[in-house]
mmCIF file of C-alpha atoms and ligand atoms in Angstrom:
data_model
loop_
_atom_site.group_PDB
_atom_site.id
_atom_site.type_symbol
_atom_site.label_atom_id
_atom_site.label_comp_id
_atom_site.label_asym_id
_atom_site.label_seq_id
_atom_site.Cartn_x
_atom_site.Cartn_y
_atom_site.Cartn_z
ATOM 1 C CA UNK A 95 16.324 -19.444 -0.894
ATOM 2 C CA UNK A 96 15.612 -15.697 -1.323
ATOM 3 C CA UNK A 97 15.326 -13.683 -4.575
ATOM 4 C CA UNK A 98 14.185 -10.221 -5.453
ATOM 5 C CA UNK A 99 13.361 -8.206 -8.605
ATOM 6 C CA UNK A 100 12.609 -4.529 -9.300
ATOM 7 C CA UNK A 101 9.528 -2.758 -10.642
ATOM 8 C CA UNK A 102 9.567 -1.308 -14.159
ATOM 9 C CA UNK A 103 7.989 1.550 -15.996
ATOM 10 C CA UNK A 104 7.401 1.486 -19.787
ATOM 11 C CA UNK A 105 8.469 4.774 -21.376
ATOM 12 C CA UNK A 106 7.393 3.844 -24.866
ATOM 13 C CA UNK A 107 5.668 1.100 -26.762
ATOM 14 C CA UNK A 108 3.291 -0.805 -24.487
ATOM 15 C CA UNK A 109 0.614 -2.867 -26.193
ATOM 16 C CA UNK A 110 2.294 -2.393 -29.584
ATOM 17 C CA UNK A 111 5.203 -4.561 -28.265
ATOM 18 C CA UNK A 112 2.771 -7.491 -27.916
ATOM 19 C CA UNK A 113 2.655 -7.588 -31.737
ATOM 20 C CA UNK A 114 6.509 -7.441 -32.075
ATOM 21 C CA UNK A 115 6.843 -3.528 -32.269
ATOM 22 C CA UNK A 116 9.588 -1.856 -30.368
ATOM 23 C CA UNK A 117 9.390 -0.707 -26.717
ATOM 24 C CA UNK A 118 11.625 0.986 -24.183
ATOM 25 C CA UNK A 119 11.347 0.474 -20.344
ATOM 26 C CA UNK A 120 13.397 1.058 -17.285
ATOM 27 C CA UNK A 121 13.720 -0.853 -13.927
ATOM 28 C CA UNK A 122 12.664 1.143 -10.804
ATOM 29 C CA UNK A 123 13.940 1.305 -7.231
ATOM 30 C CA UNK A 124 10.923 -0.507 -5.762
ATOM 31 C CA UNK A 125 11.277 -4.261 -5.359
ATOM 32 C CA UNK A 126 9.457 -7.497 -4.621
ATOM 33 C CA UNK A 127 10.981 -10.438 -2.746
ATOM 34 C CA UNK A 128 10.248 -14.146 -2.496
ATOM 35 C CA UNK A 129 11.622 -16.705 0.036
ATOM 36 C CA UNK A 130 11.134 -20.409 -0.465
ATOM 37 C CA UNK A 131 11.552 -23.296 1.955
ATOM 38 C CA UNK A 132 11.004 -27.037 1.533
ATOM 39 C CA UNK A 133 7.858 -28.114 3.309
ATOM 40 C CA UNK A 134 5.221 -30.855 3.258
ATOM 41 C CA UNK A 135 2.591 -28.857 1.477
ATOM 42 C CA UNK A 136 2.454 -25.845 -0.909
ATOM 43 C CA UNK A 137 1.590 -22.610 0.999
ATOM 44 C CA UNK A 138 1.925 -18.945 0.110
ATOM 45 C CA UNK A 139 2.148 -16.442 2.989
ATOM 46 C CA UNK A 140 0.529 -19.026 5.203
ATOM 47 C CA UNK A 141 -2.380 -19.867 2.810
ATOM 48 C CA UNK A 142 -2.801 -22.912 0.509
ATOM 49 C CA UNK A 143 -1.342 -22.365 -3.024
ATOM 50 C CA UNK A 144 -4.466 -21.620 -5.268
ATOM 51 C CA UNK A 145 -4.569 -20.783 -8.994
ATOM 52 C CA UNK A 146 -7.130 -18.011 -8.379
ATOM 53 C CA UNK A 147 -4.880 -16.102 -6.011
ATOM 54 C CA UNK A 148 -1.289 -17.295 -6.948
ATOM 55 C CA UNK A 149 -1.437 -17.765 -10.697
ATOM 56 C CA UNK A 150 2.100 -16.453 -11.397
ATOM 57 C CA UNK A 151 3.607 -18.431 -8.487
ATOM 58 C CA UNK A 152 1.890 -21.594 -9.539
ATOM 59 C CA UNK A 153 2.989 -21.304 -13.138
ATOM 60 C CA UNK A 154 6.530 -20.604 -12.092
ATOM 61 C CA UNK A 155 6.550 -23.779 -10.084
ATOM 62 C CA UNK A 156 5.001 -25.784 -12.932
ATOM 63 C CA UNK A 157 7.734 -24.506 -15.225
ATOM 64 C CA UNK A 158 10.839 -24.565 -13.056
ATOM 65 C CA UNK A 159 10.320 -26.886 -10.090
ATOM 66 C CA UNK A 160 10.634 -30.667 -9.778
ATOM 67 C CA UNK A 161 11.328 -30.800 -5.987
ATOM 68 C CA UNK A 162 9.236 -31.285 -2.859
ATOM 69 C CA UNK A 163 6.341 -28.923 -1.862
ATOM 70 C CA UNK A 164 7.395 -25.427 -0.867
ATOM 71 C CA UNK A 165 6.460 -22.872 1.762
ATOM 72 C CA UNK A 166 6.626 -19.473 -0.032
ATOM 73 C CA UNK A 167 6.649 -16.034 1.437
ATOM 74 C CA UNK A 168 6.304 -12.891 -0.776
ATOM 75 C CA UNK A 169 6.770 -9.200 0.014
ATOM 76 C CA UNK A 170 6.366 -6.279 -2.375
ATOM 77 C CA UNK A 171 6.870 -2.536 -2.378
ATOM 78 C CA UNK A 172 5.148 -2.405 -5.799
ATOM 79 C CA UNK A 173 1.440 -1.598 -5.759
ATOM 80 C CA UNK A 174 -0.527 -4.334 -7.535
ATOM 81 C CA UNK A 175 -2.252 -3.621 -10.804
ATOM 82 C CA UNK A 176 -0.427 -0.311 -10.976
ATOM 83 C CA UNK A 177 1.312 -0.645 -14.315
ATOM 84 C CA UNK A 178 4.609 -0.935 -12.460
ATOM 85 C CA UNK A 179 5.174 -4.551 -13.145
ATOM 86 C CA UNK A 180 4.290 -6.121 -9.775
ATOM 87 C CA UNK A 181 3.384 -9.433 -11.559
ATOM 88 C CA UNK A 182 6.571 -9.456 -13.710
ATOM 89 C CA UNK A 183 8.618 -8.741 -10.619
ATOM 90 C CA UNK A 184 7.096 -11.567 -8.621
ATOM 91 C CA UNK A 185 7.341 -13.953 -11.567
ATOM 92 C CA UNK A 186 11.020 -13.205 -12.127
ATOM 93 C CA UNK A 187 11.942 -13.283 -8.430
ATOM 94 C CA UNK A 188 10.096 -16.645 -8.078
ATOM 95 C CA UNK A 189 11.873 -18.132 -11.232
ATOM 96 C CA UNK A 190 15.233 -16.898 -9.954
ATOM 97 C CA UNK A 191 14.651 -18.348 -6.410
ATOM 98 C CA UNK A 192 13.592 -21.767 -7.956
ATOM 99 C CA UNK A 193 16.482 -21.955 -10.432
ATOM 100 C CA UNK A 194 18.972 -20.940 -7.790
ATOM 101 C CA UNK A 195 18.397 -24.135 -5.842
ATOM 102 C CA UNK A 196 20.262 -26.061 -8.517
ATOM 103 C CA UNK A 197 23.159 -23.670 -9.308
ATOM 104 C CA UNK A 198 24.123 -20.316 -10.735
ATOM 105 C CA UNK A 199 21.269 -18.556 -12.365
ATOM 106 C CA UNK A 200 21.729 -16.888 -15.860
ATOM 107 C CA UNK A 201 19.919 -13.637 -16.770
ATOM 108 C CA UNK A 202 18.875 -15.001 -20.117
ATOM 109 C CA UNK A 203 17.296 -18.123 -18.577
ATOM 110 C CA UNK A 204 15.372 -16.115 -15.915
ATOM 111 C CA UNK A 205 14.121 -13.661 -18.588
ATOM 112 C CA UNK A 206 12.901 -16.449 -20.810
ATOM 113 C CA UNK A 207 11.141 -18.447 -18.080
ATOM 114 C CA UNK A 208 9.720 -15.244 -16.450
ATOM 115 C CA UNK A 209 8.214 -14.390 -19.753
ATOM 116 C CA UNK A 210 6.698 -17.912 -20.120
ATOM 117 C CA UNK A 211 5.195 -17.519 -16.645
ATOM 118 C CA UNK A 212 3.498 -14.212 -17.574
ATOM 119 C CA UNK A 213 2.369 -15.466 -20.982
ATOM 120 C CA UNK A 214 0.856 -18.532 -19.397
ATOM 121 C CA UNK A 215 -0.863 -16.556 -16.576
ATOM 122 C CA UNK A 216 -2.115 -13.594 -18.699
ATOM 123 C CA UNK A 217 -2.962 -15.542 -21.817
ATOM 124 C CA UNK A 218 -0.773 -13.214 -23.834
ATOM 125 C CA UNK A 219 2.261 -11.030 -23.176
ATOM 126 C CA UNK A 220 5.436 -9.531 -24.627
ATOM 127 C CA UNK A 221 8.751 -9.867 -22.835
ATOM 128 C CA UNK A 222 9.180 -6.137 -22.055
ATOM 129 C CA UNK A 223 8.206 -6.361 -18.430
ATOM 130 C CA UNK A 224 10.052 -9.557 -17.482
ATOM 131 C CA UNK A 225 13.142 -8.699 -19.464
ATOM 132 C CA UNK A 226 13.328 -5.271 -17.874
ATOM 133 C CA UNK A 227 12.958 -6.448 -14.287
ATOM 134 C CA UNK A 228 15.511 -9.306 -15.028
ATOM 135 C CA UNK A 229 18.172 -6.979 -16.435
ATOM 136 C CA UNK A 230 17.591 -3.722 -14.551
ATOM 137 C CA UNK A 231 18.610 -0.351 -16.018
ATOM 138 C CA UNK A 232 17.065 0.336 -19.440
ATOM 139 C CA UNK A 233 15.828 -2.204 -22.007
ATOM 140 C CA UNK A 234 14.993 -1.646 -25.724
ATOM 141 C CA UNK A 235 13.022 -4.210 -27.640
ATOM 142 C CA UNK A 236 13.292 -4.098 -31.419
ATOM 143 C CA UNK A 237 12.753 -6.541 -34.285
ATOM 144 C CA UNK A 238 16.164 -5.679 -35.516
ATOM 145 C CA UNK A 239 19.339 -6.822 -33.748
ATOM 146 C CA UNK A 240 21.304 -3.843 -32.578
ATOM 147 C CA UNK A 241 24.230 -2.805 -30.457
ATOM 148 C CA UNK A 242 24.090 -4.032 -26.820
ATOM 149 C CA UNK A 243 21.959 -7.133 -27.767
ATOM 150 C CA UNK A 244 21.116 -9.211 -24.689
ATOM 151 C CA UNK A 245 18.797 -12.080 -25.822
ATOM 152 C CA UNK A 246 16.039 -13.019 -28.224
ATOM 153 C CA UNK A 247 12.663 -14.452 -27.173
ATOM 154 C CA UNK A 248 10.151 -16.039 -29.622
ATOM 155 C CA UNK A 249 6.580 -17.166 -29.124
ATOM 156 C CA UNK A 250 3.829 -18.174 -31.598
ATOM 157 C CA UNK A 251 5.685 -16.722 -34.652
ATOM 158 C CA UNK A 252 6.507 -13.387 -33.032
ATOM 159 C CA UNK A 253 10.078 -12.562 -31.910
ATOM 160 C CA UNK A 254 11.625 -9.872 -29.856
ATOM 161 C CA UNK A 255 15.328 -8.865 -29.771
ATOM 162 C CA UNK A 256 16.101 -7.524 -26.336
ATOM 163 C CA UNK A 257 18.864 -4.931 -25.834
ATOM 164 C CA UNK A 258 20.449 -2.942 -22.997
ATOM 165 C CA UNK A 259 19.860 0.758 -23.564
ATOM 166 C CA UNK A 260 21.565 3.581 -21.697
ATOM 167 C CA UNK A 261 18.950 5.845 -20.240
ATOM 168 C CA UNK A 262 19.917 9.167 -18.522
ATOM 169 C CA UNK A 263 18.887 9.894 -14.881
ATOM 170 C CA UNK A 264 15.352 10.979 -15.814
ATOM 171 C CA UNK A 265 13.257 12.645 -13.209
ATOM 172 C CA UNK A 266 10.110 10.591 -13.283
ATOM 173 C CA UNK A 267 6.892 10.449 -11.294
ATOM 174 C CA UNK A 268 4.504 7.509 -11.536
ATOM 175 C CA UNK A 269 0.986 8.586 -11.006
ATOM 176 C CA UNK A 270 -1.325 5.808 -9.751
ATOM 177 C CA UNK A 271 -5.070 6.240 -10.377
ATOM 178 C CA UNK A 272 -5.929 3.770 -7.657
ATOM 179 C CA UNK A 273 -8.078 1.982 -10.287
ATOM 180 C CA UNK A 274 -6.954 -1.606 -10.711
ATOM 181 C CA UNK A 275 -7.188 -3.066 -14.178
ATOM 182 C CA UNK A 276 -6.362 -6.568 -15.336
ATOM 183 C CA UNK A 277 -3.465 -6.604 -17.832
ATOM 184 C CA UNK A 278 -4.807 -9.763 -19.431
ATOM 185 C CA UNK A 279 -8.153 -8.124 -20.055
ATOM 186 C CA UNK A 280 -6.602 -4.993 -21.509
ATOM 187 C CA UNK A 281 -4.293 -6.959 -23.755
ATOM 188 C CA UNK A 282 -7.316 -8.958 -24.937
ATOM 189 C CA UNK A 283 -9.349 -5.843 -25.667
ATOM 190 C CA UNK A 284 -6.598 -4.291 -27.830
ATOM 191 C CA UNK A 285 -6.176 -7.663 -29.511
ATOM 192 C CA UNK A 286 -9.810 -7.669 -30.661
ATOM 193 C CA UNK A 287 -9.463 -4.205 -32.039
ATOM 194 C CA UNK A 288 -6.137 -5.108 -33.734
ATOM 195 C CA UNK A 289 -7.554 -8.295 -35.335
ATOM 196 C CA UNK A 290 -10.631 -6.690 -36.821
ATOM 197 C CA UNK A 291 -9.479 -3.200 -37.632
ATOM 198 C CA UNK A 292 -6.759 -2.055 -40.014
ATOM 199 C CA UNK A 293 -6.756 1.406 -38.423
ATOM 200 C CA UNK A 294 -5.853 -0.194 -35.084
ATOM 201 C CA UNK A 295 -2.942 -1.958 -36.832
ATOM 202 C CA UNK A 296 -1.736 1.341 -38.247
ATOM 203 C CA UNK A 297 -1.832 2.844 -34.744
ATOM 204 C CA UNK A 298 0.227 -0.101 -33.328
ATOM 205 C CA UNK A 299 2.821 0.452 -36.114
ATOM 206 C CA UNK A 300 2.874 4.209 -35.513
ATOM 207 C CA UNK A 301 3.643 3.531 -31.803
ATOM 208 C CA UNK A 302 6.585 1.278 -32.940
ATOM 209 C CA UNK A 303 7.939 4.127 -35.195
ATOM 210 C CA UNK A 304 7.587 6.666 -32.470
ATOM 211 C CA UNK A 305 9.448 4.370 -29.967
ATOM 212 C CA UNK A 306 12.401 4.171 -32.225
ATOM 213 C CA UNK A 307 12.324 7.939 -32.679
ATOM 214 C CA UNK A 308 12.792 8.258 -28.884
ATOM 215 C CA UNK A 309 16.208 6.438 -28.833
ATOM 216 C CA UNK A 310 18.222 9.608 -30.065
ATOM 217 C CA UNK A 311 16.561 12.023 -27.666
ATOM 218 C CA UNK A 312 17.061 9.663 -24.821
ATOM 219 C CA UNK A 313 20.825 9.368 -25.582
ATOM 220 C CA UNK A 314 21.092 13.188 -25.976
ATOM 221 C CA UNK A 315 19.010 13.884 -22.856
ATOM 222 C CA UNK A 316 16.661 16.002 -25.013
ATOM 223 C CA UNK A 317 13.796 16.183 -22.400
ATOM 224 C CA UNK A 318 11.612 18.447 -24.593
ATOM 225 C CA UNK A 319 11.608 15.932 -27.367
ATOM 226 C CA UNK A 320 11.233 12.905 -25.091
ATOM 227 C CA UNK A 321 8.225 14.617 -23.457
ATOM 228 C CA UNK A 322 6.658 15.506 -26.834
ATOM 229 C CA UNK A 323 6.982 11.828 -27.955
ATOM 230 C CA UNK A 324 5.489 10.604 -24.654
ATOM 231 C CA UNK A 325 2.481 12.923 -25.202
ATOM 232 C CA UNK A 326 2.000 11.456 -28.720
ATOM 233 C CA UNK A 327 2.349 7.965 -27.458
ATOM 234 C CA UNK A 328 -0.347 8.718 -24.889
ATOM 235 C CA UNK A 329 -2.777 9.904 -27.586
ATOM 236 C CA UNK A 330 -2.132 6.721 -29.592
ATOM 237 C CA UNK A 331 -2.821 4.590 -26.608
ATOM 238 C CA UNK A 332 -6.010 6.535 -26.038
ATOM 239 C CA UNK A 333 -7.067 5.657 -29.651
ATOM 240 C CA UNK A 334 -6.325 1.997 -28.878
ATOM 241 C CA UNK A 335 -8.947 2.237 -26.116
ATOM 242 C CA UNK A 336 -6.752 1.703 -23.039
ATOM 243 C CA UNK A 337 -7.287 5.158 -21.328
ATOM 244 C CA UNK A 338 -9.747 5.904 -18.609
ATOM 245 C CA UNK A 339 -11.466 9.285 -17.607
ATOM 246 C CA UNK A 340 -9.223 9.310 -14.423
ATOM 247 C CA UNK A 341 -6.028 8.846 -16.493
ATOM 248 C CA UNK A 342 -7.066 11.613 -18.839
ATOM 249 C CA UNK A 343 -7.661 13.932 -15.794
ATOM 250 C CA UNK A 344 -4.264 12.982 -14.375
ATOM 251 C CA UNK A 345 -2.359 13.677 -17.634
ATOM 252 C CA UNK A 346 -4.176 17.095 -17.849
ATOM 253 C CA UNK A 347 -3.417 17.973 -14.187
ATOM 254 C CA UNK A 348 0.429 17.474 -14.655
ATOM 255 C CA UNK A 349 0.697 19.304 -18.038
ATOM 256 C CA UNK A 350 2.058 22.607 -16.695
ATOM 257 C CA UNK A 351 4.775 21.011 -14.571
ATOM 258 C CA UNK A 352 6.011 18.395 -17.067
ATOM 259 C CA UNK A 353 7.723 17.729 -20.412
ATOM 260 C CA UNK A 354 5.323 14.949 -21.170
ATOM 261 C CA UNK A 355 3.056 12.301 -19.574
ATOM 262 C CA UNK A 356 1.470 9.107 -20.753
ATOM 263 C CA UNK A 357 -0.281 5.952 -19.669
ATOM 264 C CA UNK A 358 2.277 3.348 -18.666
ATOM 265 C CA UNK A 359 1.628 -0.362 -18.706
ATOM 266 C CA UNK A 360 -1.668 -1.916 -19.655
ATOM 267 C CA UNK A 361 -3.903 1.162 -18.891
ATOM 268 C CA UNK A 362 -7.666 0.912 -18.299
ATOM 269 C CA UNK A 363 -6.785 2.279 -14.806
ATOM 270 C CA UNK A 364 -3.312 1.704 -13.456
ATOM 271 C CA UNK A 365 -0.774 4.495 -13.872
ATOM 272 C CA UNK A 366 0.684 7.289 -15.848
ATOM 273 C CA UNK A 367 4.413 8.139 -16.126
ATOM 274 C CA UNK A 368 5.409 11.796 -16.040
ATOM 275 C CA UNK A 369 8.764 13.346 -17.160
ATOM 276 C CA UNK A 370 9.351 16.501 -15.098
ATOM 277 C CA UNK A 371 11.892 18.843 -13.407
ATOM 278 C CA UNK A 372 9.195 19.532 -10.690
ATOM 279 C CA UNK A 373 8.570 16.179 -9.094
ATOM 280 C CA UNK A 374 7.001 17.639 -5.956
ATOM 281 C CA UNK A 375 4.610 19.968 -7.948
ATOM 282 C CA UNK A 376 3.512 16.905 -10.034
ATOM 283 C CA UNK A 377 2.834 14.831 -6.917
ATOM 284 C CA UNK A 378 0.759 17.674 -5.367
ATOM 285 C CA UNK A 379 -1.223 18.126 -8.664
ATOM 286 C CA UNK A 380 -1.945 14.333 -8.686
ATOM 287 C CA UNK A 381 -3.015 14.303 -5.089
ATOM 288 C CA UNK A 382 -5.327 17.252 -5.629
ATOM 289 C CA UNK A 383 -7.418 15.126 -7.986
ATOM 290 C CA UNK A 384 -7.349 12.038 -5.729
ATOM 291 C CA UNK A 385 -4.433 10.083 -7.420
ATOM 292 C CA UNK A 386 -1.189 9.043 -5.835
ATOM 293 C CA UNK A 387 2.313 10.136 -7.018
ATOM 294 C CA UNK A 388 5.522 8.231 -6.563
ATOM 295 C CA UNK A 389 8.880 9.861 -7.127
ATOM 296 C CA UNK A 390 10.720 6.961 -8.770
ATOM 297 C CA UNK A 391 14.355 6.364 -9.705
ATOM 298 C CA UNK A 392 15.816 4.131 -12.304
ATOM 299 C CA UNK A 393 17.456 1.059 -10.769
ATOM 300 C CA UNK A 394 20.652 -0.440 -12.105
ATOM 301 C CA UNK A 395 19.895 -3.676 -10.268
ATOM 302 C CA UNK A 396 17.840 -6.387 -11.974
ATOM 303 C CA UNK A 397 16.889 -9.668 -10.349
ATOM 304 C CA UNK A 398 19.145 -10.801 -7.545
ATOM 305 C CA UNK A 399 19.522 -14.093 -5.571
ATOM 306 C CA UNK A 400 20.118 -12.941 -1.973
ATOM 307 C CA UNK A 401 21.332 -15.842 0.015
ATOM 308 C CA UNK A 402 22.303 -18.756 -2.259
ATOM 309 C CA UNK A 403 23.881 -21.619 -0.120
HETATM 310 C C1 MEV B 129 2.064 -4.323 -19.582
HETATM 311 O O1 MEV B 129 3.018 -3.793 -18.681
HETATM 312 C C2 MEV B 129 2.597 -4.100 -21.050
HETATM 313 C C3 MEV B 129 1.653 -4.605 -22.139
HETATM 314 O O2 MEV B 129 2.308 -4.253 -23.380
HETATM 315 C C4 MEV B 129 1.495 -6.077 -22.078
HETATM 316 C C5 MEV B 129 2.866 -6.894 -22.393
HETATM 317 O O3 MEV B 129 3.652 -6.295 -23.071
HETATM 318 O O4 MEV B 129 2.884 -7.964 -22.039
HETATM 319 C C6 MEV B 129 0.312 -3.996 -22.064
#
């Protein structure tokens, strides 16, 4: 059985979405793939399955598999710990491959189990990454149920209503700092701040409000306004403590070529996302300071089961 899922980039709302605030993300044209075969022992890419190295795969098996041991092969075009959802993509592809052995796989079920896998592995998570890479295109999370509702996910008293959202063909660059940061640790860091500090809770709510304000400009393709809101979201994420000197340098370096730029994903390293008309200039500016730039396209394709028998 073979399944694949795309990468994602969060345009608005990371971290705040963990507390039930709104977020908007899009799927990208980079993918990861998993292939599974029945075997007499569990192996991943030729190595024994170990929690330390294969946490997401192991939790997907625990949640979705009752069959014999499996030989698993993974491949990914998504740099790991880059903020582009490599772990969500592998989790969702793995869940889809496992479920597809017993019949047709439903989007909603893959999204729910993919979220459980991430939650279990990271210690805490929102469904923004896993729902986006399951559905493809654009996804909006809001507390309120809106038009284009897809599914609802609940965990520990927090709930998220997941919606499809139409996002125009944005010209985006993802700038990768090359610094790997653990999502679980960054989420835990913000959580400590959020629990003990009412100012942090205000910042989280402000990120939520700002995310909702981005829906209109996205629909109207108002790039100036989208960029302005991205810049503001970046400042709020910096206040939450998830920036890094390199990310600050990267955002500065692309300012003159872009409408807006912000940390995307968990931060602490990882990546920024840049909205621009000058993708090549942005990539050159990032390279000049030792970062990498990826010209990315929004993907309409979510998870897919490639060769179901
Ligand atoms: C990570 O891509 C996004 C975070 O908001 C964590 C999550 O939502 O699970 C930082």
